[in-house]
XYZ file of C-alpha atoms in Angstrom:
589
model
C 79.088 87.338 104.296
C 79.729 83.608 105.169
C 77.487 82.148 102.340
C 79.882 83.404 99.698
C 82.726 81.430 97.503
C 84.931 83.040 95.465
C 85.821 82.953 91.140
C 87.618 84.352 89.823
C 90.570 84.661 86.239
C 93.546 87.409 88.519
C 91.825 90.414 87.166
C 88.273 90.344 89.132
C 85.723 88.084 90.673
C 82.876 87.123 91.080
C 81.156 86.003 94.819
C 78.424 82.737 94.715
C 76.077 82.739 97.319
C 74.717 79.548 98.826
C 72.043 79.870 96.596
C 73.575 79.720 93.433
C 73.864 83.313 92.486
C 76.016 85.334 91.908
C 75.514 88.222 93.151
C 78.754 90.116 92.387
C 81.131 91.004 89.762
C 83.141 93.307 88.569
C 83.957 94.138 84.932
C 86.901 93.921 83.378
C 89.090 95.061 86.791
C 88.920 94.198 90.186
C 87.710 98.306 91.072
C 85.652 98.539 87.590
C 81.879 99.358 87.841
C 79.230 96.038 89.159
C 77.547 94.478 86.274
C 76.276 91.928 89.700
C 75.078 94.446 92.583
C 72.902 91.825 94.548
C 75.403 91.552 97.382
C 74.699 95.420 98.221
C 71.435 95.647 97.025
C 68.792 93.231 95.970
C 67.733 91.230 92.505
C 66.486 94.369 90.852
C 70.643 95.735 91.304
C 72.108 92.737 89.282
C 72.561 88.754 89.833
C 73.303 85.159 87.929
C 71.014 81.982 89.610
C 70.801 78.819 88.339
C 69.437 76.227 90.194
C 67.086 73.393 90.662
C 63.979 75.047 89.845
C 62.341 75.718 93.292
C 65.009 74.913 94.964
C 66.669 77.534 97.860
C 70.292 76.491 99.342
C 72.582 74.542 97.869
C 72.955 71.080 100.004
C 77.226 70.920 99.443
C 79.414 72.818 97.769
C 83.845 72.634 97.609
C 86.298 73.759 95.656
C 87.776 71.173 93.702
C 91.432 69.951 94.994
C 93.941 72.313 94.712
C 91.680 74.621 92.678
C 89.715 78.061 92.317
C 86.733 76.107 90.900
C 84.154 75.813 92.672
C 81.205 72.838 92.970
C 77.951 73.507 94.253
C 75.461 70.727 94.403
C 71.616 69.909 95.381
C 69.664 67.164 96.255
C 66.208 67.003 95.614
C 63.090 64.878 95.041
C 63.693 64.378 91.637
C 67.148 63.801 91.448
C 70.634 65.187 91.830
C 72.408 68.248 89.749
C 75.744 70.126 90.711
C 76.890 73.593 89.177
C 80.401 74.509 88.025
C 81.282 77.592 88.326
C 84.566 79.271 87.386
C 86.638 81.873 85.203
C 89.273 81.369 82.801
C 92.524 83.123 82.650
C 91.826 85.914 79.740
C 92.879 85.467 76.385
C 91.760 88.965 75.657
C 88.068 88.967 77.846
C 86.162 87.738 80.739
C 84.336 84.616 81.013
C 82.825 83.690 83.256
C 81.406 79.873 82.683
C 78.706 77.748 84.879
C 78.289 74.305 84.081
C 75.104 72.252 84.937
C 75.803 68.698 84.883
C 72.805 65.939 85.940
C 74.163 63.709 88.596
C 70.929 61.629 89.275
C 67.831 61.247 88.406
C 66.143 64.654 85.886
C 66.442 67.226 87.195
C 65.188 71.021 86.193
C 67.080 73.871 86.583
C 66.538 77.420 85.986
C 68.121 80.219 84.945
C 67.961 83.786 85.443
C 69.986 86.157 85.031
C 69.125 90.112 85.150
C 72.489 92.280 83.969
C 73.131 95.800 85.650
C 75.564 97.638 85.022
C 77.047 100.607 86.798
C 76.465 99.013 90.229
C 73.585 97.937 89.275
C 71.919 100.870 88.196
C 71.498 101.063 84.902
C 69.185 98.168 82.622
C 70.933 97.478 79.296
C 69.619 96.872 75.859
C 69.345 92.937 75.435
C 68.895 91.555 71.662
C 69.398 87.869 70.667
C 71.486 87.450 68.114
C 73.022 84.255 66.383
C 71.150 82.613 69.366
C 72.860 84.185 71.521
C 71.499 87.240 73.970
C 73.250 90.636 74.032
C 73.382 93.169 76.270
C 74.706 96.809 75.794
C 74.261 99.574 78.008
C 77.673 102.653 77.003
C 80.482 101.356 77.464
C 79.323 97.810 78.235
C 78.752 94.514 76.171
C 78.461 91.222 77.798
C 77.153 88.008 76.011
C 75.892 84.827 76.699
C 75.001 81.883 75.009
C 75.290 78.163 75.867
C 76.420 75.264 75.006
C 74.760 72.956 73.808
C 71.896 76.093 73.068
C 68.840 76.677 75.687
C 66.362 78.912 74.807
C 65.770 81.587 76.494
C 63.221 83.821 77.056
C 63.065 88.034 78.670
C 61.335 88.572 81.639
C 61.408 91.277 85.035
C 64.007 92.878 82.363
C 65.869 89.580 83.038
C 67.242 86.251 80.590
C 65.112 83.378 81.222
C 65.931 79.591 80.545
C 64.560 76.395 82.353
C 65.930 73.307 80.623
C 65.882 69.403 82.281
C 69.076 67.373 82.904
C 69.411 64.049 83.366
C 72.066 61.640 84.306
C 75.604 62.297 82.954
C 73.986 65.123 80.586
C 75.316 68.630 80.816
C 74.630 72.194 80.007
C 77.454 75.071 79.886
C 76.272 78.847 80.011
C 79.263 81.468 79.184
C 79.089 85.046 79.924
C 81.367 87.133 77.866
C 82.588 91.595 78.730
C 83.950 93.094 76.595
C 83.874 97.391 75.356
C 80.408 97.310 73.112
C 82.678 99.723 70.967
C 84.966 96.649 69.816
C 84.498 93.495 68.007
C 82.973 90.542 70.166
C 86.325 88.053 70.752
C 86.223 84.640 69.999
C 84.105 82.268 72.255
C 86.095 79.770 74.038
C 84.968 75.888 74.372
C 84.268 75.520 78.440
C 85.225 71.862 78.619
C 88.014 72.475 77.467
C 88.400 75.752 79.372
C 87.407 73.702 83.130
C 89.896 71.248 82.205
C 92.612 74.168 81.659
C 91.551 75.437 84.808
C 92.092 72.198 86.710
C 95.356 71.332 85.238
C 96.587 75.042 85.642
C 95.549 75.654 89.772
C 96.902 72.581 90.814
C 100.545 72.844 88.331
C 101.026 76.259 90.077
C 99.896 74.745 93.830
C 102.180 72.009 92.951
C 105.373 74.549 93.849
C 104.059 75.101 96.985
C 106.858 73.830 99.249
C 104.339 73.722 102.227
C 103.351 69.792 103.768
C 102.664 70.050 107.063
C 99.423 70.657 109.095
C 96.138 72.228 108.304
C 97.885 72.461 104.373
C 94.272 72.267 103.267
C 94.492 76.139 105.071
C 97.242 77.413 103.830
C 97.164 76.036 100.296
C 93.473 77.576 100.092
C 94.825 80.595 101.379
C 97.912 80.786 99.013
C 94.956 80.197 96.151
C 92.912 83.189 97.319
C 96.327 85.551 97.489
C 96.326 84.075 93.891
C 93.007 84.699 92.566
C 93.266 88.453 94.279
C 96.482 89.572 92.340
C 96.331 91.362 89.463
C 97.966 89.341 86.859
C 99.255 91.917 84.181
C 100.904 94.472 87.080
C 101.097 91.894 90.027
C 98.812 94.066 91.762
C 97.474 92.255 94.731
C 94.170 93.971 96.123
C 92.602 94.321 99.679
C 90.129 91.886 98.695
C 87.215 91.576 96.374
C 84.536 93.730 97.606
C 83.716 97.500 99.144
C 81.398 98.388 101.370
C 81.203 94.875 103.412
C 80.111 96.285 106.729
C 82.620 96.090 109.524
C 79.614 95.927 111.862
C 75.581 95.588 110.809
C 73.835 98.337 110.495
C 76.355 100.521 110.543
C 78.480 103.314 108.881
C 82.263 101.602 108.972
C 81.910 100.762 105.178
C 84.697 101.243 102.578
C 86.499 99.576 99.785
C 88.825 97.550 99.766
C 89.643 96.796 95.704
C 92.427 98.377 95.813
C 96.438 97.834 96.523
C 97.832 98.284 99.810
C 101.797 99.361 100.645
C 101.653 97.840 104.258
C 100.832 94.272 102.570
C 104.120 94.049 100.645
C 106.088 93.224 103.544
C 103.789 90.152 104.857
C 102.529 89.228 100.883
C 106.151 88.916 100.103
C 106.958 86.792 103.495
C 103.825 84.242 102.852
C 105.283 84.280 99.492
C 108.557 83.524 99.070
C 108.331 81.087 101.686
C 105.890 79.297 100.119
C 107.840 79.197 97.194
C 106.793 81.592 94.579
C 109.808 83.684 93.721
C 107.812 84.812 90.588
C 104.535 86.446 92.026
C 106.604 87.154 94.962
C 108.991 89.643 92.263
C 105.948 90.149 90.461
C 104.595 91.752 93.590
C 108.274 94.010 94.029
C 108.088 95.169 90.640
C 104.475 96.441 90.766
C 105.929 98.106 94.367
C 108.812 99.892 92.573
C 107.067 101.559 89.475
C 103.535 102.259 92.057
C 105.793 104.085 94.351
C 108.041 106.039 91.615
C 108.720 109.696 92.706
C 109.260 111.854 95.429
C 108.841 110.512 98.751
C 107.260 113.125 100.088
C 104.208 111.545 97.439
C 104.476 108.327 98.600
C 100.848 107.061 99.243
C 98.815 104.030 101.155
C 97.346 102.874 98.358
C 97.146 102.412 94.374
C 95.178 101.420 92.059
C 95.646 97.461 90.478
C 97.984 99.435 88.057
C 99.353 101.584 89.812
C 96.917 104.595 89.329
C 97.095 107.442 92.149
C 93.674 109.088 92.345
C 90.737 106.662 94.075
C 88.282 109.773 94.915
C 85.442 108.419 97.299
C 81.990 109.027 96.923
C 78.507 107.056 97.689
C 76.288 105.710 95.717
C 72.442 105.831 97.105
C 70.578 104.060 95.470
C 72.433 100.654 96.744
C 70.629 99.696 99.895
C 73.789 98.190 101.522
C 74.163 95.047 102.964
C 72.056 94.224 105.261
C 70.924 98.170 104.924
C 74.704 98.953 105.487
C 74.907 103.079 104.201
C 76.659 104.172 102.961
C 77.889 101.830 99.918
C 81.159 103.366 98.808
C 83.373 104.088 95.943
C 86.832 105.192 96.208
C 88.639 105.633 99.074
C 89.405 108.636 100.223
C 92.238 107.145 102.844
C 95.097 107.331 99.737
C 95.435 110.892 101.036
C 95.826 110.298 104.357
C 100.360 110.142 105.501
C 100.755 107.111 107.041
C 104.321 106.904 108.108
C 104.944 103.363 108.434
C 104.653 102.813 104.940
C 108.271 103.975 104.632
C 108.722 100.789 106.577
C 106.914 98.355 105.486
C 108.352 99.688 101.549
C 112.095 99.140 102.998
C 111.650 96.427 104.412
C 109.412 94.200 101.575
C 112.857 95.642 99.349
C 115.175 94.353 101.475
C 113.946 91.070 102.084
C 113.729 90.724 98.174
C 116.760 91.267 98.303
C 118.086 89.373 100.487
C 116.062 86.089 99.374
C 118.603 86.831 96.047
C 115.537 88.726 92.967
C 117.429 90.368 90.384
C 118.052 93.679 91.676
C 116.186 96.117 90.107
C 118.460 99.779 88.899
C 116.379 102.448 91.249
C 115.921 100.262 94.209
C 118.687 101.355 96.423
C 118.014 105.114 94.832
C 114.811 104.775 95.964
C 115.609 103.345 99.296
C 117.893 106.093 100.575
C 115.685 109.153 98.644
C 112.867 107.323 101.176
C 115.311 108.107 104.324
C 116.389 110.994 103.396
C 112.283 112.366 103.777
C 112.021 110.699 107.231
C 115.085 112.411 109.012
C 112.392 115.089 109.250
C 109.191 114.103 108.710
C 109.038 111.268 111.124
C 109.011 113.616 113.402
C 105.430 114.488 112.767
C 101.883 112.726 113.806
C 100.022 111.003 111.054
C 96.526 108.437 110.594
C 98.306 105.798 111.292
C 97.962 101.806 109.628
C 94.293 102.032 110.605
C 93.156 104.763 109.075
C 91.589 107.039 111.096
C 89.077 109.639 110.502
C 90.172 111.688 113.654
C 92.638 113.133 113.146
C 96.624 112.828 112.922
C 98.685 111.586 116.116
C 101.898 109.964 117.120
C 101.001 106.799 116.540
C 103.737 103.830 118.097
C 102.715 101.644 115.233
C 103.686 104.232 112.495
C 107.490 105.493 114.508
C 108.943 101.356 114.850
C 108.300 101.252 110.945
C 110.199 104.556 110.934
C 112.655 103.045 112.942
C 112.085 99.474 110.839
C 113.336 101.956 107.560
C 116.328 103.332 109.070
C 117.217 99.655 110.269
C 116.437 97.866 107.231
C 118.895 100.735 105.387
C 121.483 100.157 107.822
C 121.791 96.793 107.557
C 121.918 97.003 104.137
C 124.608 99.513 104.037
C 126.460 97.177 106.307
C 126.311 94.306 103.770
C 127.236 96.235 100.567
C 128.798 98.973 101.281
C 129.665 99.415 97.553
C 125.633 101.312 97.446
C 126.835 103.788 99.366
C 124.984 106.272 101.676
C 124.937 107.825 105.277
C 125.253 105.086 107.048
C 126.298 106.891 110.353
C 123.302 109.442 110.093
C 121.280 106.038 109.450
C 122.108 104.943 112.491
C 121.498 107.926 114.556
C 118.291 108.081 113.115
C 117.440 104.876 114.332
C 118.587 105.538 117.432
C 117.084 108.299 118.355
C 113.007 106.949 116.759
C 114.471 103.510 119.369
C 115.018 105.939 122.260
C 111.577 107.615 122.088
C 109.105 105.188 121.433
C 110.178 103.794 124.438
C 110.464 106.731 126.664
C 106.668 108.249 125.373
C 104.992 105.022 123.957
C 105.865 103.122 126.599
C 103.446 102.877 129.498
C 106.023 102.133 133.039
C 102.785 101.674 135.412
C 100.858 99.584 133.253
C 104.224 97.160 131.556
C 102.617 97.506 127.950
C 103.670 99.971 125.013
C 99.982 102.351 124.484
C 98.628 103.346 120.767
C 100.048 106.743 120.523
C 102.073 109.329 122.564
C 99.695 109.859 125.997
C 97.764 107.114 125.254
C 96.326 104.877 127.718
C 94.881 102.754 124.841
C 96.199 99.562 123.371
C 96.429 98.537 119.704
C 97.024 95.323 118.328
C 100.077 96.621 116.136
C 102.366 96.457 118.432
C 102.638 93.074 118.739
C 104.786 93.805 115.468
C 107.110 95.044 117.838
C 109.328 92.224 118.691
C 108.299 90.869 115.068
C 110.748 93.444 113.339
C 113.176 93.214 115.854
C 112.514 96.031 117.181
C 112.418 94.362 120.819
C 113.281 91.355 121.854
C 110.257 89.197 122.371
C 112.010 87.933 126.069
C 111.965 91.673 126.224
C 109.632 92.816 129.511
C 108.138 95.561 128.040
C 107.298 93.444 124.651
C 105.750 89.766 127.865
C 103.827 93.153 129.270
C 102.292 94.464 126.059
C 101.609 90.619 125.051
C 99.883 90.552 128.572
C 97.602 93.545 127.721
C 96.618 93.160 124.728
C 95.691 89.675 125.154
C 93.227 90.761 128.733
C 92.539 94.510 127.234
C 92.124 94.062 123.762
C 90.018 91.020 123.155
C 86.029 89.905 123.001
C 86.500 85.964 123.361
C 90.015 85.608 122.735
C 89.932 87.270 119.105
C 91.928 90.478 119.414
C 90.196 94.196 118.441
C 92.847 96.184 116.712
C 91.993 98.829 118.465
C 89.564 99.920 121.232
C 86.874 103.068 119.878
C 86.051 103.669 123.127
C 88.016 106.914 123.410
C 87.266 107.898 119.508
C 90.448 107.563 117.550
C 88.699 106.793 114.788
C 86.755 109.636 114.401
C 83.455 107.569 113.580
C 80.154 106.105 114.996
C 79.451 102.706 116.319
C 81.812 99.662 116.747
C 83.493 96.702 114.883
C 83.871 93.331 115.423
C 87.961 91.236 115.968
C 89.884 91.986 114.050
C 91.194 88.295 111.790
C 94.656 88.985 110.807
C 95.023 91.042 114.585
C 94.535 87.298 116.164
C 96.498 86.001 114.171
C 99.822 88.649 115.140
C 99.082 87.645 118.984
C 99.585 83.541 117.874
C 102.895 85.064 116.174
C 103.883 86.991 119.134
C 103.070 84.233 121.288
C 104.931 81.831 119.273
C 108.071 83.909 119.876
C 107.563 84.191 123.655
C 108.391 81.035 124.104
C 104.198 80.100 124.632
C 103.546 77.876 121.288
C 100.599 75.981 122.659
C 99.143 78.810 123.620
C 99.566 79.932 120.224
C 98.979 76.495 118.240
C 95.313 76.681 120.333
C 94.653 80.359 119.156
C 95.763 79.407 115.056
C 92.953 76.697 115.178
C 90.531 78.677 116.215
C 91.406 81.333 113.567
C 91.242 79.066 110.964
C 88.058 77.556 112.154
C 86.392 80.934 110.919
C 86.560 80.083 108.094
C 83.202 79.433 105.683
C 82.852 75.795 104.442
C 85.110 76.887 101.083
C 88.041 78.235 103.190
C 87.425 81.952 103.278
C 88.199 84.534 105.746
C 86.621 88.178 105.955
C 88.671 91.142 107.276
C 86.554 90.680 111.061
C 84.598 87.959 113.484
C 81.686 88.690 115.530
C 82.252 86.058 118.790
C 78.963 86.742 119.865
C 76.359 86.540 117.222
C 79.722 83.751 115.250
C 79.192 85.661 111.985
C 81.981 87.451 109.150
C 81.942 90.791 108.855
C 83.858 93.195 106.386
C 84.869 92.363 103.212
C 85.845 89.380 101.854
C 87.691 87.275 101.255
C 90.412 89.423 102.536
C 94.076 89.475 101.697
C 95.171 90.723 104.650
C 93.754 87.677 106.834
C 94.787 85.207 104.395
C 98.735 86.358 104.971
C 97.913 86.389 108.736
C 96.533 82.610 108.198
C 100.095 82.034 106.036
C 102.427 83.174 107.709
C 101.240 81.776 111.339
C 100.896 78.602 109.797
C 105.027 78.836 108.647
C 106.279 80.038 111.728
C 104.136 78.134 114.508
C 104.690 74.177 112.309
C 108.412 75.630 110.702
C 110.849 73.211 109.609
C 107.664 70.722 110.059
C 105.819 72.322 107.142
C 108.797 72.735 104.795
C 109.079 70.525 102.252
């Protein structure tokens, strides 16, 4: 998984390996069917490789400074060549641009394009038209052109090309998708598009207020979050991929190409702190549209445009990454009850108000409705933020976030009494939840909060207790919880989200350490005054990123490899938040 880099146009994204192969691309949206699915299968499931003839892995690769433009270079016995990959901001249609440039000597380059629509299942009909290769299958159509024109031929159900480039020579390939029933969109100039993409990304990065230690890692994480944003709506997907395993060969393979509500507070905080008000406003507005309706119908996740139905099914023709089956599309967790999302929505809206964002008329009406629903619903068990499939329980984190919902409503009404609401009732709710969590969710013998009422297990989400203000960071119960998690829930100093031994998640097998949870531990250590420990952990976590700065969902400290879907928004949010927390004014621009 760490072999992959990302390029995208803020509506979808492609993953490119160190061998120069595009192995994953969904068109036209993040959650559309993939036309390159080698990532979860083999070459027959679709890919597009451009590399020197006979070459393997690249010699080096890197993003151009402060951009999402990827340069991959090979040194060969005949010379050196660079392939530049990017997806320009689209006007009508999505384009994937690949520019081959000779650096030294003369290098023969081979391109093989195998389009396979519907997640690698459908071989399209390919023909030539006006010097272009056109692939059509059902609703999908893709056009391949080169500039200057490079002859192509068909072989093994793929489109091949071979050409030689000398120093300073360039050949650009553009793959354009559009609905097969619509006219072909006007072609873009690939070289102008490259200049514009570099300029646009650097202009966007120029708004970043952070200029402290590890700035490159922070900026790379912010660019990644921007790349995972669905520009038309402002929604942010959890990852660009589906079914990359949390355990090699295991069944913990999930589709993360959707928008989770719980990411909202952390995303907003990171964007606002770094100076990105426009993106934060777009996310806030997406949130308000997505959750509109009865509070009882609030979902934990939605599609990129706010879609509610995300049915889960399996693709039996894909072998899975490293043989990890099943490959899943959709996510049945959409139907779970997770009470923490109410707190996260309330916190998000409260944060937006405090940041001075222009209020929306329905914001307070929504908040009041959520609180009324929680008056009784908070007493029920739920599946918790980790979306367990082993049955509902009284998860402590969920109850803490209910407290957050009540607390933020109380604080808002105290600051803005003109809004109107049941201030005394909400205070009573807040106090009642607090008392119950401290009574039922705390183990006095071990001096730690627990994963759920009556449990002896731990949960990394308990690290949010001081972060959201439920208890102060120097409270002995908080300090005990931090120590217990650091002692019992880590592998080689990295944090698991919970223990899988008691079957709480209803799944076989195990998983790696959870990257964002380790960032949470660094945050908690810092809040507790143990800043040196926090900085050491942060530095180690930054080092887990791959060669181009991307983090996956999990990490296996024994095998030294990334696990889970990649790049993972949650992980990059954690990096940004922890950097801002640790370096504070030191990094403020």
